[in-house]
Amino acid sequence: SIGGNTMGVENIPLLHAENIYKEFSPDATQKKNIRVLKGINFTLYEGEIVSIVGASGSGKSTFLHILGTLDTPSAGNVYYKNRNVQSMRDDELMKLRNREIGFVFQFHHLLPEFTALENIMLPSMVAGEQMKRAKQRATELLCEVGLEERMFHTPNELSGGEQQRVAIARALVNEPHIVFADEPTGNLDSENSEQLQELFLKFNKERNQAFVIVTHSELFAEKSNRILRIADGNFVTP
Ligand code: ADP
Ligand code: MG
């Protein structure tokens, strides 16, 4: 159900977005502001998997970036456990992004000069974790995503599917409550897509982490707890 909770999932809101609007200023070819989001309300509960679907250009990435504090709304508010993101200082926001949130993008954004292991370790080093512990944690995650034999490979020595599995491990290393993914399988063939989707489902089940995933895969969307379809700036009934 749109905006509602899901049976079997505990009713604890992790994140609440209230009346979110987003406009972009026109470029040289346009006169009016582009209104992308028009008053979206959304609550994310602990342990949910929510899929966001919609046509290209409908505002899915814009909405995900606003939820993930990577962009700010033109109007409206985002709350993490009742704390308004707009009232947070920069250092508090950085801490929130580093510890409470994980991101997986369509393009992996791994650092090319670092190994898979080092890429996964980095967010926990940033969080102040000791090297030894960070390495241990990253190694465990590499095994969980099935890449124990690729530990010392750099991103350009990995396939697209392997790169995305490293990106998932990196997103999870600080055990965030929420993972945002923007078309994480957009560049993968169907076999690798399925493998990645199974990992999302597995981590959700085992760790009760919430996932908000923009996807074009109807098959995956159907496996999630809720499907939200964006059209004309708001959620519509699928
Ligand atoms: P989706 O992810 O659903 O494909 P986006 O959220 O990327 O859609 O974009 C929604 C609309 O907002 C598109 O028309 C896009 O061109 C416009 N848009 C996105 N980002 C910007 C920006 N930084 N400046 C101007 N327009 C933008
Ligand atoms: Mg997009």
JSON list of C-alpha atoms in Angstrom, two decimals, residues 6-216:
[
{"chain": "A", "resi": 6, "resn": "THR", "atom": "CA", "xyz": [4.04, -3.75, 5.53]},
{"chain": "A", "resi": 7, "resn": "MET", "atom": "CA", "xyz": [2.77, -6.76, 7.41]},
{"chain": "A", "resi": 8, "resn": "GLY", "atom": "CA", "xyz": [5.47, -8.57, 9.34]},
{"chain": "A", "resi": 9, "resn": "VAL", "atom": "CA", "xyz": [7.77, -5.56, 9.50]},
{"chain": "A", "resi": 10, "resn": "GLU", "atom": "CA", "xyz": [8.11, -3.78, 12.82]},
{"chain": "A", "resi": 11, "resn": "ASN", "atom": "CA", "xyz": [6.53, -0.39, 12.83]},
{"chain": "A", "resi": 12, "resn": "ILE", "atom": "CA", "xyz": [9.57, 1.82, 13.48]},
{"chain": "A", "resi": 13, "resn": "PRO", "atom": "CA", "xyz": [10.02, 4.77, 11.11]},
{"chain": "A", "resi": 14, "resn": "LEU", "atom": "CA", "xyz": [13.66, 5.23, 10.13]},
{"chain": "A", "resi": 15, "resn": "LEU", "atom": "CA", "xyz": [13.05, 8.03, 7.74]},
{"chain": "A", "resi": 16, "resn": "HIS", "atom": "CA", "xyz": [10.22, 10.37, 6.96]},
{"chain": "A", "resi": 17, "resn": "ALA", "atom": "CA", "xyz": [9.95, 12.71, 3.98]},
{"chain": "A", "resi": 18, "resn": "GLU", "atom": "CA", "xyz": [7.26, 15.34, 4.20]},
{"chain": "A", "resi": 19, "resn": "ASN", "atom": "CA", "xyz": [5.76, 17.26, 1.31]},
{"chain": "A", "resi": 20, "resn": "ILE", "atom": "CA", "xyz": [8.87, 17.15, -0.86]},
{"chain": "A", "resi": 21, "resn": "TYR", "atom": "CA", "xyz": [9.05, 19.53, -3.80]},
{"chain": "A", "resi": 22, "resn": "LYS", "atom": "CA", "xyz": [11.94, 19.90, -6.21]},
{"chain": "A", "resi": 23, "resn": "GLU", "atom": "CA", "xyz": [12.34, 22.41, -8.98]},
{"chain": "A", "resi": 24, "resn": "PHE", "atom": "CA", "xyz": [15.30, 22.99, -11.23]},
{"chain": "A", "resi": 25, "resn": "SER", "atom": "CA", "xyz": [16.05, 26.38, -12.77]},
{"chain": "A", "resi": 26, "resn": "PRO", "atom": "CA", "xyz": [15.59, 26.56, -16.51]},
{"chain": "A", "resi": 27, "resn": "ASP", "atom": "CA", "xyz": [18.50, 26.36, -18.90]},
{"chain": "A", "resi": 28, "resn": "ALA", "atom": "CA", "xyz": [18.90, 28.60, -21.95]},
{"chain": "A", "resi": 29, "resn": "THR", "atom": "CA", "xyz": [16.26, 26.71, -23.96]},
{"chain": "A", "resi": 30, "resn": "GLN", "atom": "CA", "xyz": [13.50, 26.87, -21.33]},
{"chain": "A", "resi": 31, "resn": "LYS", "atom": "CA", "xyz": [11.57, 29.66, -19.69]},
{"chain": "A", "resi": 32, "resn": "LYS", "atom": "CA", "xyz": [9.86, 28.07, -16.71]},
{"chain": "A", "resi": 33, "resn": "ASN", "atom": "CA", "xyz": [11.35, 26.15, -13.79]},
{"chain": "A", "resi": 34, "resn": "ILE", "atom": "CA", "xyz": [11.23, 22.40, -14.19]},
{"chain": "A", "resi": 35, "resn": "ARG", "atom": "CA", "xyz": [9.01, 21.00, -11.43]},
{"chain": "A", "resi": 36, "resn": "VAL", "atom": "CA", "xyz": [10.17, 17.44, -10.85]},
{"chain": "A", "resi": 37, "resn": "LEU", "atom": "CA", "xyz": [8.71, 16.51, -7.45]},
{"chain": "A", "resi": 38, "resn": "LYS", "atom": "CA", "xyz": [5.36, 17.90, -6.33]},
{"chain": "A", "resi": 39, "resn": "GLY", "atom": "CA", "xyz": [4.64, 17.23, -2.69]},
{"chain": "A", "resi": 40, "resn": "ILE", "atom": "CA", "xyz": [5.79, 13.66, -2.06]},
{"chain": "A", "resi": 41, "resn": "ASN", "atom": "CA", "xyz": [5.20, 12.09, 1.36]},
{"chain": "A", "resi": 42, "resn": "PHE", "atom": "CA", "xyz": [7.08, 8.95, 2.31]},
{"chain": "A", "resi": 43, "resn": "THR", "atom": "CA", "xyz": [7.89, 6.99, 5.44]},
{"chain": "A", "resi": 44, "resn": "LEU", "atom": "CA", "xyz": [10.45, 4.19, 5.55]},
{"chain": "A", "resi": 45, "resn": "TYR", "atom": "CA", "xyz": [10.17, 1.56, 8.25]},
{"chain": "A", "resi": 46, "resn": "GLU", "atom": "CA", "xyz": [12.84, -0.65, 9.75]},
{"chain": "A", "resi": 47, "resn": "GLY", "atom": "CA", "xyz": [13.73, -3.67, 7.66]},
{"chain": "A", "resi": 48, "resn": "GLU", "atom": "CA", "xyz": [11.65, -2.77, 4.59]},
{"chain": "A", "resi": 49, "resn": "ILE", "atom": "CA", "xyz": [12.62, -3.16, 0.98]},
{"chain": "A", "resi": 50, "resn": "VAL", "atom": "CA", "xyz": [10.97, -0.44, -1.07]},
{"chain": "A", "resi": 51, "resn": "SER", "atom": "CA", "xyz": [11.25, -0.33, -4.84]},
{"chain": "A", "resi": 52, "resn": "ILE", "atom": "CA", "xyz": [10.86, 2.95, -6.70]},
{"chain": "A", "resi": 53, "resn": "VAL", "atom": "CA", "xyz": [9.82, 2.62, -10.32]},
{"chain": "A", "resi": 54, "resn": "GLY", "atom": "CA", "xyz": [8.78, 5.08, -13.02]},
{"chain": "A", "resi": 55, "resn": "ALA", "atom": "CA", "xyz": [9.62, 6.31, -16.50]},
{"chain": "A", "resi": 56, "resn": "SER", "atom": "CA", "xyz": [13.02, 7.75, -17.28]},
{"chain": "A", "resi": 57, "resn": "GLY", "atom": "CA", "xyz": [13.09, 11.41, -16.21]},
{"chain": "A", "resi": 58, "resn": "SER", "atom": "CA", "xyz": [10.20, 11.04, -13.75]},
{"chain": "A", "resi": 59, "resn": "GLY", "atom": "CA", "xyz": [12.34, 12.11, -10.78]},
{"chain": "A", "resi": 60, "resn": "LYS", "atom": "CA", "xyz": [13.40, 8.79, -9.21]},
{"chain": "A", "resi": 61, "resn": "SER", "atom": "CA", "xyz": [17.07, 9.73, -8.79]},
{"chain": "A", "resi": 62, "resn": "THR", "atom": "CA", "xyz": [16.17, 13.23, -7.64]},
{"chain": "A", "resi": 63, "resn": "PHE", "atom": "CA", "xyz": [13.92, 11.79, -4.94]},
{"chain": "A", "resi": 64, "resn": "LEU", "atom": "CA", "xyz": [16.49, 9.19, -3.86]},
{"chain": "A", "resi": 65, "resn": "HIS", "atom": "CA", "xyz": [19.21, 11.84, -3.61]},
{"chain": "A", "resi": 66, "resn": "ILE", "atom": "CA", "xyz": [16.96, 14.02, -1.45]},
{"chain": "A", "resi": 67, "resn": "LEU", "atom": "CA", "xyz": [16.13, 11.06, 0.81]},
{"chain": "A", "resi": 68, "resn": "GLY", "atom": "CA", "xyz": [19.84, 10.28, 1.08]},
{"chain": "A", "resi": 69, "resn": "THR", "atom": "CA", "xyz": [20.79, 13.90, 1.92]},
{"chain": "A", "resi": 70, "resn": "LEU", "atom": "CA", "xyz": [22.85, 14.21, -1.26]},
{"chain": "A", "resi": 71, "resn": "ASP", "atom": "CA", "xyz": [20.49, 16.92, -2.53]},
{"chain": "A", "resi": 72, "resn": "THR", "atom": "CA", "xyz": [18.12, 19.35, -0.82]},
{"chain": "A", "resi": 73, "resn": "PRO", "atom": "CA", "xyz": [14.42, 19.78, -1.60]},
{"chain": "A", "resi": 74, "resn": "SER", "atom": "CA", "xyz": [13.03, 23.12, -2.86]},
{"chain": "A", "resi": 75, "resn": "ALA", "atom": "CA", "xyz": [10.37, 22.72, -0.17]},
{"chain": "A", "resi": 76, "resn": "GLY", "atom": "CA", "xyz": [9.53, 20.07, 2.40]},
{"chain": "A", "resi": 77, "resn": "ASN", "atom": "CA", "xyz": [11.52, 18.23, 5.05]},
{"chain": "A", "resi": 78, "resn": "VAL", "atom": "CA", "xyz": [13.41, 14.99, 5.53]},
{"chain": "A", "resi": 79, "resn": "TYR", "atom": "CA", "xyz": [13.63, 13.48, 8.99]},
{"chain": "A", "resi": 80, "resn": "TYR", "atom": "CA", "xyz": [15.93, 10.71, 10.21]},
{"chain": "A", "resi": 81, "resn": "LYS", "atom": "CA", "xyz": [14.39, 9.24, 13.34]},
{"chain": "A", "resi": 82, "resn": "ASN", "atom": "CA", "xyz": [12.60, 12.52, 13.95]},
{"chain": "A", "resi": 83, "resn": "ARG", "atom": "CA", "xyz": [15.65, 14.71, 13.33]},
{"chain": "A", "resi": 84, "resn": "ASN", "atom": "CA", "xyz": [15.22, 17.23, 10.57]},
{"chain": "A", "resi": 85, "resn": "VAL", "atom": "CA", "xyz": [18.14, 16.94, 8.15]},
{"chain": "A", "resi": 86, "resn": "GLN", "atom": "CA", "xyz": [17.97, 20.67, 7.45]},
{"chain": "A", "resi": 87, "resn": "SER", "atom": "CA", "xyz": [18.73, 21.45, 11.07]},
{"chain": "A", "resi": 88, "resn": "MET", "atom": "CA", "xyz": [21.87, 19.29, 11.12]},
{"chain": "A", "resi": 89, "resn": "ARG", "atom": "CA", "xyz": [25.35, 20.77, 11.08]},
{"chain": "A", "resi": 90, "resn": "ASP", "atom": "CA", "xyz": [27.74, 19.70, 8.31]},
{"chain": "A", "resi": 91, "resn": "ASP", "atom": "CA", "xyz": [29.71, 17.38, 10.60]},
{"chain": "A", "resi": 92, "resn": "GLU", "atom": "CA", "xyz": [26.47, 15.74, 11.79]},
{"chain": "A", "resi": 93, "resn": "LEU", "atom": "CA", "xyz": [25.37, 15.23, 8.20]},
{"chain": "A", "resi": 94, "resn": "MET", "atom": "CA", "xyz": [28.72, 13.72, 7.28]},
{"chain": "A", "resi": 95, "resn": "LYS", "atom": "CA", "xyz": [28.43, 11.33, 10.20]},
{"chain": "A", "resi": 96, "resn": "LEU", "atom": "CA", "xyz": [24.88, 10.42, 9.19]},
{"chain": "A", "resi": 97, "resn": "ARG", "atom": "CA", "xyz": [25.97, 9.68, 5.60]},
{"chain": "A", "resi": 98, "resn": "ASN", "atom": "CA", "xyz": [28.99, 7.69, 6.72]},
{"chain": "A", "resi": 99, "resn": "ARG", "atom": "CA", "xyz": [27.31, 5.55, 9.41]},
{"chain": "A", "resi": 100, "resn": "GLU", "atom": "CA", "xyz": [23.56, 5.39, 8.96]},
{"chain": "A", "resi": 101, "resn": "ILE", "atom": "CA", "xyz": [23.30, 5.36, 5.18]},
{"chain": "A", "resi": 102, "resn": "GLY", "atom": "CA", "xyz": [24.84, 3.22, 2.44]},
{"chain": "A", "resi": 103, "resn": "PHE", "atom": "CA", "xyz": [24.74, 4.03, -1.27]},
{"chain": "A", "resi": 104, "resn": "VAL", "atom": "CA", "xyz": [24.96, 1.85, -4.36]},
{"chain": "A", "resi": 105, "resn": "PHE", "atom": "CA", "xyz": [24.86, 3.66, -7.70]},
{"chain": "A", "resi": 106, "resn": "GLN", "atom": "CA", "xyz": [24.45, 2.48, -11.27]},
{"chain": "A", "resi": 107, "resn": "PHE", "atom": "CA", "xyz": [28.15, 3.07, -11.85]},
{"chain": "A", "resi": 108, "resn": "HIS", "atom": "CA", "xyz": [30.14, 1.60, -9.01]},
{"chain": "A", "resi": 109, "resn": "HIS", "atom": "CA", "xyz": [32.22, 4.70, -8.10]},
{"chain": "A", "resi": 110, "resn": "LEU", "atom": "CA", "xyz": [34.97, 2.51, -6.69]},
{"chain": "A", "resi": 111, "resn": "LEU", "atom": "CA", "xyz": [38.37, 4.16, -6.35]},
{"chain": "A", "resi": 112, "resn": "PRO", "atom": "CA", "xyz": [40.44, 2.82, -9.26]},
{"chain": "A", "resi": 113, "resn": "GLU", "atom": "CA", "xyz": [43.82, 2.76, -7.52]},
{"chain": "A", "resi": 114, "resn": "PHE", "atom": "CA", "xyz": [42.60, 0.75, -4.52]},
{"chain": "A", "resi": 115, "resn": "THR", "atom": "CA", "xyz": [41.94, -2.99, -4.26]},
{"chain": "A", "resi": 116, "resn": "ALA", "atom": "CA", "xyz": [38.47, -4.42, -3.65]},
{"chain": "A", "resi": 117, "resn": "LEU", "atom": "CA", "xyz": [39.39, -4.95, 0.00]},
{"chain": "A", "resi": 118, "resn": "GLU", "atom": "CA", "xyz": [40.66, -1.38, 0.43]},
{"chain": "A", "resi": 119, "resn": "ASN", "atom": "CA", "xyz": [37.60, 0.10, -1.26]},
{"chain": "A", "resi": 120, "resn": "ILE", "atom": "CA", "xyz": [35.37, -1.74, 1.21]},
{"chain": "A", "resi": 121, "resn": "MET", "atom": "CA", "xyz": [37.55, -0.75, 4.19]},
{"chain": "A", "resi": 122, "resn": "LEU", "atom": "CA", "xyz": [37.55, 2.97, 3.40]},
{"chain": "A", "resi": 123, "resn": "PRO", "atom": "CA", "xyz": [34.18, 4.01, 4.89]},
{"chain": "A", "resi": 124, "resn": "SER", "atom": "CA", "xyz": [35.03, 2.28, 8.16]},
{"chain": "A", "resi": 125, "resn": "MET", "atom": "CA", "xyz": [38.45, 3.98, 8.27]},
{"chain": "A", "resi": 126, "resn": "VAL", "atom": "CA", "xyz": [36.63, 7.29, 7.75]},
{"chain": "A", "resi": 127, "resn": "ALA", "atom": "CA", "xyz": [34.35, 6.33, 10.66]},
{"chain": "A", "resi": 128, "resn": "GLY", "atom": "CA", "xyz": [37.44, 5.95, 12.85]},
{"chain": "A", "resi": 129, "resn": "GLU", "atom": "CA", "xyz": [37.59, 2.17, 12.95]},
{"chain": "A", "resi": 130, "resn": "GLN", "atom": "CA", "xyz": [40.99, 0.61, 13.59]},
{"chain": "A", "resi": 131, "resn": "MET", "atom": "CA", "xyz": [42.80, -0.81, 10.55]},
{"chain": "A", "resi": 132, "resn": "LYS", "atom": "CA", "xyz": [42.76, -4.37, 11.84]},
{"chain": "A", "resi": 133, "resn": "ARG", "atom": "CA", "xyz": [39.05, -4.38, 12.60]},
{"chain": "A", "resi": 134, "resn": "ALA", "atom": "CA", "xyz": [38.20, -2.61, 9.33]},
{"chain": "A", "resi": 135, "resn": "LYS", "atom": "CA", "xyz": [40.17, -5.22, 7.38]},
{"chain": "A", "resi": 136, "resn": "GLN", "atom": "CA", "xyz": [38.47, -8.07, 9.21]},
{"chain": "A", "resi": 137, "resn": "ARG", "atom": "CA", "xyz": [35.02, -6.63, 8.57]},
{"chain": "A", "resi": 138, "resn": "ALA", "atom": "CA", "xyz": [35.78, -5.94, 4.89]},
{"chain": "A", "resi": 139, "resn": "THR", "atom": "CA", "xyz": [37.11, -9.47, 4.45]},
{"chain": "A", "resi": 140, "resn": "GLU", "atom": "CA", "xyz": [33.94, -10.96, 5.95]},
{"chain": "A", "resi": 141, "resn": "LEU", "atom": "CA", "xyz": [31.82, -8.88, 3.58]},
{"chain": "A", "resi": 142, "resn": "LEU", "atom": "CA", "xyz": [33.93, -9.84, 0.56]},
{"chain": "A", "resi": 143, "resn": "CYS", "atom": "CA", "xyz": [33.26, -13.48, 1.42]},
{"chain": "A", "resi": 144, "resn": "GLU", "atom": "CA", "xyz": [29.56, -12.81, 1.85]},
{"chain": "A", "resi": 145, "resn": "VAL", "atom": "CA", "xyz": [29.33, -11.31, -1.64]},
{"chain": "A", "resi": 146, "resn": "GLY", "atom": "CA", "xyz": [31.33, -14.24, -3.01]},
{"chain": "A", "resi": 147, "resn": "LEU", "atom": "CA", "xyz": [34.52, -12.38, -3.89]},
{"chain": "A", "resi": 148, "resn": "GLU", "atom": "CA", "xyz": [37.07, -13.82, -1.48]},
{"chain": "A", "resi": 149, "resn": "GLU", "atom": "CA", "xyz": [39.27, -14.65, -4.48]},
{"chain": "A", "resi": 150, "resn": "ARG", "atom": "CA", "xyz": [39.13, -11.10, -5.84]},
{"chain": "A", "resi": 151, "resn": "MET", "atom": "CA", "xyz": [40.24, -9.38, -2.64]},
{"chain": "A", "resi": 152, "resn": "PHE", "atom": "CA", "xyz": [43.42, -7.84, -4.02]},
{"chain": "A", "resi": 153, "resn": "HIS", "atom": "CA", "xyz": [42.10, -6.97, -7.47]},
{"chain": "A", "resi": 154, "resn": "THR", "atom": "CA", "xyz": [41.57, -3.35, -8.49]},
{"chain": "A", "resi": 155, "resn": "PRO", "atom": "CA", "xyz": [38.19, -2.36, -10.00]},
{"chain": "A", "resi": 156, "resn": "ASN", "atom": "CA", "xyz": [39.45, -2.52, -13.61]},
{"chain": "A", "resi": 157, "resn": "GLU", "atom": "CA", "xyz": [40.39, -6.16, -13.00]},
{"chain": "A", "resi": 158, "resn": "LEU", "atom": "CA", "xyz": [36.81, -7.01, -12.01]},
{"chain": "A", "resi": 159, "resn": "SER", "atom": "CA", "xyz": [33.72, -7.66, -14.13]},
{"chain": "A", "resi": 160, "resn": "GLY", "atom": "CA", "xyz": [30.73, -5.30, -13.94]},
{"chain": "A", "resi": 161, "resn": "GLY", "atom": "CA", "xyz": [28.85, -7.69, -11.68]},
{"chain": "A", "resi": 162, "resn": "GLU", "atom": "CA", "xyz": [31.87, -8.10, -9.40]},
{"chain": "A", "resi": 163, "resn": "GLN", "atom": "CA", "xyz": [32.35, -4.32, -9.22]},
{"chain": "A", "resi": 164, "resn": "GLN", "atom": "CA", "xyz": [28.75, -3.89, -8.10]},
{"chain": "A", "resi": 165, "resn": "ARG", "atom": "CA", "xyz": [29.13, -6.61, -5.47]},
{"chain": "A", "resi": 166, "resn": "VAL", "atom": "CA", "xyz": [32.16, -4.73, -4.10]},
{"chain": "A", "resi": 167, "resn": "ALA", "atom": "CA", "xyz": [30.03, -1.57, -4.13]},
{"chain": "A", "resi": 168, "resn": "ILE", "atom": "CA", "xyz": [27.36, -3.34, -2.05]},
{"chain": "A", "resi": 169, "resn": "ALA", "atom": "CA", "xyz": [29.96, -4.57, 0.43]},
{"chain": "A", "resi": 170, "resn": "ARG", "atom": "CA", "xyz": [31.32, -1.03, 0.70]},
{"chain": "A", "resi": 171, "resn": "ALA", "atom": "CA", "xyz": [27.82, 0.35, 1.29]},
{"chain": "A", "resi": 172, "resn": "LEU", "atom": "CA", "xyz": [27.29, -2.15, 4.11]},
{"chain": "A", "resi": 173, "resn": "VAL", "atom": "CA", "xyz": [30.62, -2.01, 5.91]},
{"chain": "A", "resi": 174, "resn": "ASN", "atom": "CA", "xyz": [29.48, 0.43, 8.60]},
{"chain": "A", "resi": 175, "resn": "GLU", "atom": "CA", "xyz": [26.23, -1.48, 9.09]},
{"chain": "A", "resi": 176, "resn": "PRO", "atom": "CA", "xyz": [23.92, 1.34, 8.02]},
{"chain": "A", "resi": 177, "resn": "HIS", "atom": "CA", "xyz": [20.22, 1.16, 8.86]},
{"chain": "A", "resi": 178, "resn": "ILE", "atom": "CA", "xyz": [19.31, 2.24, 5.33]},
{"chain": "A", "resi": 179, "resn": "VAL", "atom": "CA", "xyz": [20.81, 1.41, 1.95]},
{"chain": "A", "resi": 180, "resn": "PHE", "atom": "CA", "xyz": [19.85, 3.49, -1.09]},
{"chain": "A", "resi": 181, "resn": "ALA", "atom": "CA", "xyz": [20.47, 2.03, -4.52]},
{"chain": "A", "resi": 182, "resn": "ASP", "atom": "CA", "xyz": [19.93, 3.87, -7.81]},
{"chain": "A", "resi": 183, "resn": "GLU", "atom": "CA", "xyz": [19.49, 1.39, -10.66]},
{"chain": "A", "resi": 184, "resn": "PRO", "atom": "CA", "xyz": [22.26, -0.81, -9.26]},
{"chain": "A", "resi": 185, "resn": "THR", "atom": "CA", "xyz": [21.71, -3.43, -11.94]},
{"chain": "A", "resi": 186, "resn": "GLY", "atom": "CA", "xyz": [21.29, -0.93, -14.79]},
{"chain": "A", "resi": 187, "resn": "ASN", "atom": "CA", "xyz": [24.57, -1.95, -16.40]},
{"chain": "A", "resi": 188, "resn": "LEU", "atom": "CA", "xyz": [24.42, -5.68, -15.78]},
{"chain": "A", "resi": 189, "resn": "ASP", "atom": "CA", "xyz": [23.23, -8.66, -17.80]},
{"chain": "A", "resi": 190, "resn": "SER", "atom": "CA", "xyz": [20.29, -10.63, -16.41]},
{"chain": "A", "resi": 191, "resn": "GLU", "atom": "CA", "xyz": [22.40, -13.25, -14.64]},
{"chain": "A", "resi": 192, "resn": "ASN", "atom": "CA", "xyz": [24.50, -10.66, -12.80]},
{"chain": "A", "resi": 193, "resn": "SER", "atom": "CA", "xyz": [21.39, -8.59, -12.07]},
{"chain": "A", "resi": 194, "resn": "GLU", "atom": "CA", "xyz": [19.74, -11.55, -10.42]},
{"chain": "A", "resi": 195, "resn": "GLN", "atom": "CA", "xyz": [22.84, -12.32, -8.38]},
{"chain": "A", "resi": 196, "resn": "LEU", "atom": "CA", "xyz": [22.95, -8.74, -7.12]},
{"chain": "A", "resi": 197, "resn": "GLN", "atom": "CA", "xyz": [19.24, -8.69, -6.35]},
{"chain": "A", "resi": 198, "resn": "GLU", "atom": "CA", "xyz": [19.60, -11.90, -4.35]},
{"chain": "A", "resi": 199, "resn": "LEU", "atom": "CA", "xyz": [22.30, -10.18, -2.29]},
{"chain": "A", "resi": 200, "resn": "PHE", "atom": "CA", "xyz": [19.98, -7.28, -1.46]},
{"chain": "A", "resi": 201, "resn": "LEU", "atom": "CA", "xyz": [17.30, -9.74, -0.36]},
{"chain": "A", "resi": 202, "resn": "LYS", "atom": "CA", "xyz": [19.80, -11.75, 1.66]},
{"chain": "A", "resi": 203, "resn": "PHE", "atom": "CA", "xyz": [21.23, -8.76, 3.52]},
{"chain": "A", "resi": 204, "resn": "ASN", "atom": "CA", "xyz": [17.76, -7.44, 4.20]},
{"chain": "A", "resi": 205, "resn": "LYS", "atom": "CA", "xyz": [16.67, -10.76, 5.64]},
{"chain": "A", "resi": 206, "resn": "GLU", "atom": "CA", "xyz": [19.80, -11.44, 7.68]},
{"chain": "A", "resi": 207, "resn": "ARG", "atom": "CA", "xyz": [20.43, -7.96, 9.05]},
{"chain": "A", "resi": 208, "resn": "ASN", "atom": "CA", "xyz": [17.05, -6.31, 8.87]},
{"chain": "A", "resi": 209, "resn": "GLN", "atom": "CA", "xyz": [18.55, -3.38, 6.95]},
{"chain": "A", "resi": 210, "resn": "ALA", "atom": "CA", "xyz": [16.09, -1.26, 5.01]},
{"chain": "A", "resi": 211, "resn": "PHE", "atom": "CA", "xyz": [16.62, -0.82, 1.27]},
{"chain": "A", "resi": 212, "resn": "VAL", "atom": "CA", "xyz": [15.23, 1.85, -1.03]},
{"chain": "A", "resi": 213, "resn": "ILE", "atom": "CA", "xyz": [15.99, 0.76, -4.56]},
{"chain": "A", "resi": 214, "resn": "VAL", "atom": "CA", "xyz": [15.29, 2.51, -7.85]},
{"chain": "A", "resi": 215, "resn": "THR", "atom": "CA", "xyz": [14.85, -0.29, -10.34]},
{"chain": "A", "resi": 216, "resn": "HIS", "atom": "CA", "xyz": [13.63, -1.09, -13.83]}
]
